[in-house]
Tab-separated table of C-alpha atoms in Angstrom:
chain	number	residue	atom	x	y	z
A	1	UNK	CA	14.795	-24.498	-7.453
A	2	UNK	CA	12.031	-24.029	-9.654
A	3	UNK	CA	8.891	-26.137	-9.707
A	4	UNK	CA	6.975	-26.804	-12.662
A	5	UNK	CA	3.509	-27.831	-11.809
A	6	UNK	CA	1.685	-29.224	-14.932
A	7	UNK	CA	-0.200	-32.634	-15.038
A	8	UNK	CA	0.350	-33.019	-19.020
A	9	UNK	CA	3.473	-34.780	-18.977
A	10	UNK	CA	4.593	-34.103	-22.649
A	11	UNK	CA	4.546	-29.927	-21.329
A	12	UNK	CA	5.910	-30.763	-18.069
A	13	UNK	CA	8.927	-32.634	-19.789
A	14	UNK	CA	9.459	-29.361	-21.835
A	15	UNK	CA	9.488	-26.976	-19.327
A	16	UNK	CA	11.568	-28.815	-16.977
A	17	UNK	CA	14.179	-29.544	-19.275
A	18	UNK	CA	13.988	-25.772	-21.150
A	19	UNK	CA	14.801	-24.674	-17.639
A	20	UNK	CA	17.619	-26.987	-16.871
A	21	UNK	CA	19.462	-26.547	-20.303
A	22	UNK	CA	19.614	-22.581	-19.138
A	23	UNK	CA	21.024	-23.480	-16.250
A	24	UNK	CA	18.116	-23.277	-13.368
A	25	UNK	CA	17.546	-26.528	-11.064
A	26	UNK	CA	13.914	-27.351	-12.161
A	27	UNK	CA	11.311	-30.273	-10.948
A	28	UNK	CA	8.288	-31.355	-12.365
A	29	UNK	CA	5.222	-31.801	-10.293
A	30	UNK	CA	2.370	-33.256	-11.465
A	31	UNK	CA	-0.302	-31.579	-8.813
A	32	UNK	CA	-0.765	-29.188	-6.090
A	33	UNK	CA	-0.362	-32.244	-3.527
A	34	UNK	CA	2.956	-32.900	-4.732
A	35	UNK	CA	4.018	-29.238	-5.059
A	36	UNK	CA	3.223	-28.710	-1.188
A	37	UNK	CA	5.051	-31.792	-0.257
A	38	UNK	CA	8.429	-30.376	-2.310
A	39	UNK	CA	7.705	-26.889	-1.064
A	40	UNK	CA	7.926	-28.333	2.503
A	41	UNK	CA	11.635	-30.112	2.186
A	42	UNK	CA	12.806	-26.995	-0.060
A	43	UNK	CA	11.037	-23.209	-0.864
A	44	UNK	CA	11.701	-22.672	-4.728
A	45	UNK	CA	12.877	-19.324	-6.487
A	46	UNK	CA	9.768	-19.636	-8.743
A	47	UNK	CA	7.113	-21.616	-9.198
A	48	UNK	CA	5.279	-22.318	-12.833
A	49	UNK	CA	1.917	-23.360	-12.091
A	50	UNK	CA	-1.258	-24.445	-14.297
A	51	UNK	CA	-4.570	-23.089	-13.891
A	52	UNK	CA	-5.994	-26.408	-15.117
A	53	UNK	CA	-5.466	-29.427	-12.979
A	54	UNK	CA	-7.264	-32.045	-11.963
A	55	UNK	CA	-8.426	-31.965	-8.280
A	56	UNK	CA	-7.571	-28.807	-6.720
A	57	UNK	CA	-6.822	-26.265	-9.630
A	58	UNK	CA	-3.974	-23.448	-10.090
A	59	UNK	CA	-6.209	-20.945	-8.550
A	60	UNK	CA	-6.514	-22.627	-5.632
A	61	UNK	CA	-2.838	-23.519	-5.587
A	62	UNK	CA	-2.123	-20.374	-5.767
A	63	UNK	CA	-4.354	-19.026	-2.704
A	64	UNK	CA	-2.669	-21.163	-0.899
A	65	UNK	CA	0.869	-20.253	-1.729
A	66	UNK	CA	0.049	-16.456	-1.234
A	67	UNK	CA	-2.267	-17.261	2.403
A	68	UNK	CA	1.362	-19.384	3.328
A	69	UNK	CA	4.100	-16.837	5.305
A	70	UNK	CA	6.332	-19.312	3.861
A	71	UNK	CA	5.716	-18.718	0.251
A	72	UNK	CA	3.941	-15.636	0.026
A	73	UNK	CA	6.604	-13.835	-1.602
A	74	UNK	CA	7.551	-16.829	-4.136
A	75	UNK	CA	6.917	-15.189	-7.717
A	76	UNK	CA	4.371	-17.230	-9.776
A	77	UNK	CA	3.923	-17.859	-13.343
A	78	UNK	CA	0.586	-19.332	-14.413
A	79	UNK	CA	0.163	-21.244	-17.845
A	80	UNK	CA	-3.549	-20.668	-19.152
A	81	UNK	CA	-5.305	-21.388	-22.226
A	82	UNK	CA	-6.194	-19.307	-24.865
A	83	UNK	CA	-9.322	-17.063	-23.956
A	84	UNK	CA	-9.482	-17.983	-20.358
A	85	UNK	CA	-9.597	-13.906	-19.619
A	86	UNK	CA	-11.449	-14.707	-16.223
A	87	UNK	CA	-8.581	-16.898	-15.178
A	88	UNK	CA	-6.292	-14.295	-15.991
A	89	UNK	CA	-8.199	-11.470	-13.882
A	90	UNK	CA	-8.503	-13.769	-10.644
A	91	UNK	CA	-5.285	-14.988	-11.057
A	92	UNK	CA	-3.657	-11.459	-10.918
A	93	UNK	CA	-6.289	-10.211	-8.483
A	94	UNK	CA	-4.603	-13.209	-6.414
A	95	UNK	CA	-1.083	-12.247	-7.069
A	96	UNK	CA	0.242	-14.039	-9.667
A	97	UNK	CA	3.710	-12.257	-11.500
A	98	UNK	CA	2.783	-13.567	-15.088
A	99	UNK	CA	1.333	-15.237	-17.780
A	100	UNK	CA	2.287	-17.299	-20.157
A	101	UNK	CA	-0.492	-18.952	-22.816
A	102	UNK	CA	-0.650	-22.034	-24.137
A	103	UNK	CA	0.923	-23.457	-26.683
A	104	UNK	CA	3.821	-21.802	-25.760
A	105	UNK	CA	7.362	-22.091	-27.486
A	106	UNK	CA	10.237	-23.118	-24.799
A	107	UNK	CA	11.973	-19.685	-25.929
A	108	UNK	CA	8.770	-17.489	-24.668
A	109	UNK	CA	8.511	-19.475	-21.421
A	110	UNK	CA	12.024	-18.603	-20.626
A	111	UNK	CA	12.064	-14.867	-21.556
A	112	UNK	CA	9.333	-14.763	-19.055
A	113	UNK	CA	11.040	-16.488	-16.462
A	114	UNK	CA	14.083	-14.493	-16.404
A	115	UNK	CA	11.770	-11.151	-16.881
A	116	UNK	CA	10.011	-12.183	-13.437
A	117	UNK	CA	13.030	-13.476	-11.708
A	118	UNK	CA	15.271	-10.354	-12.657
A	119	UNK	CA	12.381	-8.239	-11.176
A	120	UNK	CA	12.788	-9.923	-8.074
A	121	UNK	CA	16.364	-9.701	-7.749
A	122	UNK	CA	15.880	-5.808	-8.488
A	123	UNK	CA	13.842	-5.849	-5.539
A	124	UNK	CA	16.132	-7.386	-3.220
A	125	UNK	CA	13.809	-10.801	-3.205
A	126	UNK	CA	10.888	-9.313	-2.060
A	127	UNK	CA	7.731	-8.716	-3.222
A	128	UNK	CA	6.026	-5.682	-3.045
A	129	UNK	CA	3.114	-6.378	0.001
A	130	UNK	CA	1.969	-2.411	0.493
A	131	UNK	CA	0.320	-0.010	-1.855
A	132	UNK	CA	0.734	3.665	-1.069
A	133	UNK	CA	-0.907	6.218	-3.156
A	134	UNK	CA	-1.438	10.339	-2.012
A	135	UNK	CA	-1.609	9.411	2.174
A	136	UNK	CA	-3.239	6.112	1.157
A	137	UNK	CA	-1.577	3.280	2.082
A	138	UNK	CA	-2.811	-0.883	1.874
A	139	UNK	CA	-1.053	-3.449	3.783
A	140	UNK	CA	-1.738	-6.525	2.273
A	141	UNK	CA	0.226	-8.715	4.573
A	142	UNK	CA	-1.791	-7.410	7.555
A	143	UNK	CA	-4.818	-6.423	5.929
A	144	UNK	CA	-4.672	-3.062	7.647
A	145	UNK	CA	-5.447	0.594	5.759
A	146	UNK	CA	-4.205	3.861	6.783
A	147	UNK	CA	-4.901	7.116	5.429
A	148	UNK	CA	-2.328	9.954	5.936
A	149	UNK	CA	-1.387	7.723	8.785
A	150	UNK	CA	-4.719	7.029	10.613
A	151	UNK	CA	-6.231	4.224	10.631
A	152	UNK	CA	-9.388	3.355	8.309
A	153	UNK	CA	-11.743	1.133	10.348
A	154	UNK	CA	-12.837	-1.240	7.722
A	155	UNK	CA	-15.080	-4.213	8.076
A	156	UNK	CA	-13.980	-7.694	6.038
A	157	UNK	CA	-16.277	-6.547	3.027
A	158	UNK	CA	-14.763	-3.410	2.643
A	159	UNK	CA	-11.214	-4.285	3.196
A	160	UNK	CA	-12.254	-7.423	0.457
A	161	UNK	CA	-13.571	-4.589	-1.814
A	162	UNK	CA	-10.823	-2.279	-1.282
A	163	UNK	CA	-8.414	-4.658	-2.406
A	164	UNK	CA	-10.336	-5.332	-5.495
A	165	UNK	CA	-10.116	-2.092	-6.538
A	166	UNK	CA	-6.347	-1.079	-6.013
A	167	UNK	CA	-5.421	-4.428	-8.055
A	168	UNK	CA	-7.757	-3.061	-10.833
A	169	UNK	CA	-6.902	0.594	-10.856
A	170	UNK	CA	-7.470	1.789	-14.191
A	171	UNK	CA	-10.069	-1.234	-15.229
A	172	UNK	CA	-13.818	0.106	-16.255
A	173	UNK	CA	-15.182	-2.441	-13.061
A	174	UNK	CA	-19.011	-3.622	-13.691
A	175	UNK	CA	-21.601	-4.201	-10.668
A	176	UNK	CA	-21.428	-7.799	-11.765
A	177	UNK	CA	-17.487	-8.389	-11.778
A	178	UNK	CA	-17.380	-6.465	-8.216
A	179	UNK	CA	-20.482	-8.648	-6.742
A	180	UNK	CA	-19.314	-11.891	-8.301
A	181	UNK	CA	-15.551	-11.408	-7.096
A	182	UNK	CA	-16.317	-9.804	-3.681
A	183	UNK	CA	-19.259	-11.447	-2.758
A	184	UNK	CA	-19.040	-14.360	-4.766
A	185	UNK	CA	-21.096	-16.389	-7.837
A	186	UNK	CA	-23.434	-17.800	-4.665
A	187	UNK	CA	-24.499	-14.551	-3.597
A	188	UNK	CA	-28.168	-13.606	-4.398
A	189	UNK	CA	-28.786	-10.095	-2.289
A	190	UNK	CA	-29.665	-6.928	-4.177
A	191	UNK	CA	-26.570	-5.949	-6.030
A	192	UNK	CA	-27.411	-2.010	-4.623
A	193	UNK	CA	-25.834	-3.517	-1.341
A	194	UNK	CA	-22.537	-2.505	-3.164
A	195	UNK	CA	-23.302	1.079	-2.714
A	196	UNK	CA	-23.712	0.869	1.086
A	197	UNK	CA	-19.809	-0.496	0.322
A	198	UNK	CA	-18.502	1.806	-2.084
A	199	UNK	CA	-19.706	5.236	-0.779
A	200	UNK	CA	-17.411	4.850	2.235
A	201	UNK	CA	-14.557	2.976	0.903
A	202	UNK	CA	-14.467	5.134	-1.983
A	203	UNK	CA	-15.007	8.577	-0.857
A	204	UNK	CA	-14.219	8.623	2.951
A	205	UNK	CA	-11.678	6.423	3.455
A	206	UNK	CA	-9.932	6.775	0.230
A	207	UNK	CA	-9.108	9.999	-1.163
A	208	UNK	CA	-6.541	8.991	-3.587
A	209	UNK	CA	-7.844	8.966	-6.751
A	210	UNK	CA	-5.654	6.605	-8.364
A	211	UNK	CA	-7.433	3.226	-6.523
A	212	UNK	CA	-10.991	4.421	-7.932
A	213	UNK	CA	-12.168	2.417	-10.844
A	214	UNK	CA	-14.904	3.043	-12.713
A	215	UNK	CA	-18.193	0.922	-12.210
A	216	UNK	CA	-20.301	0.871	-14.689
């Protein structure tokens, strides 16, 4: 079963039709409330989730999906409008599997659905919840970090910062991006507070160079 969460009935009908015409079971839902009611009855193989929804938006729904043991491993494709770059970045941080940009054709949608489903089948239906690199291991499910087998004693904020860096490795990150995404929009402190967290996280606890992002 694939759930399509979309408040625009025309787009929702296209999604459901495209899926059903290629052999998938599919159900269209208008919002997060309907989605979680449906999940309580049947956990889907995949969720296609619109970003812009009335009430609880797609990113908030994605957080709930990833924080629930019932749906943590369910792949999610998010539908977003052109130019919503921040939504894409934030979605990948939260564990989205792929994006489709509106307006999209049924053919493109099915290509992305099949690609995600094939990846899931190759991994035995399990999403990767552990990141490993040169002695570093980050268990995203348990929120634990080890270096060469020894437990790293990180504060909650240091862990959140590490999570963000790992998921954005290879990307140049500004101080503003780190403060906004780790501390939040309502943070009014000095951005130099970042230095007190970056030093122990990036150089003492984390020796794996793959996890380090360029901060500018």
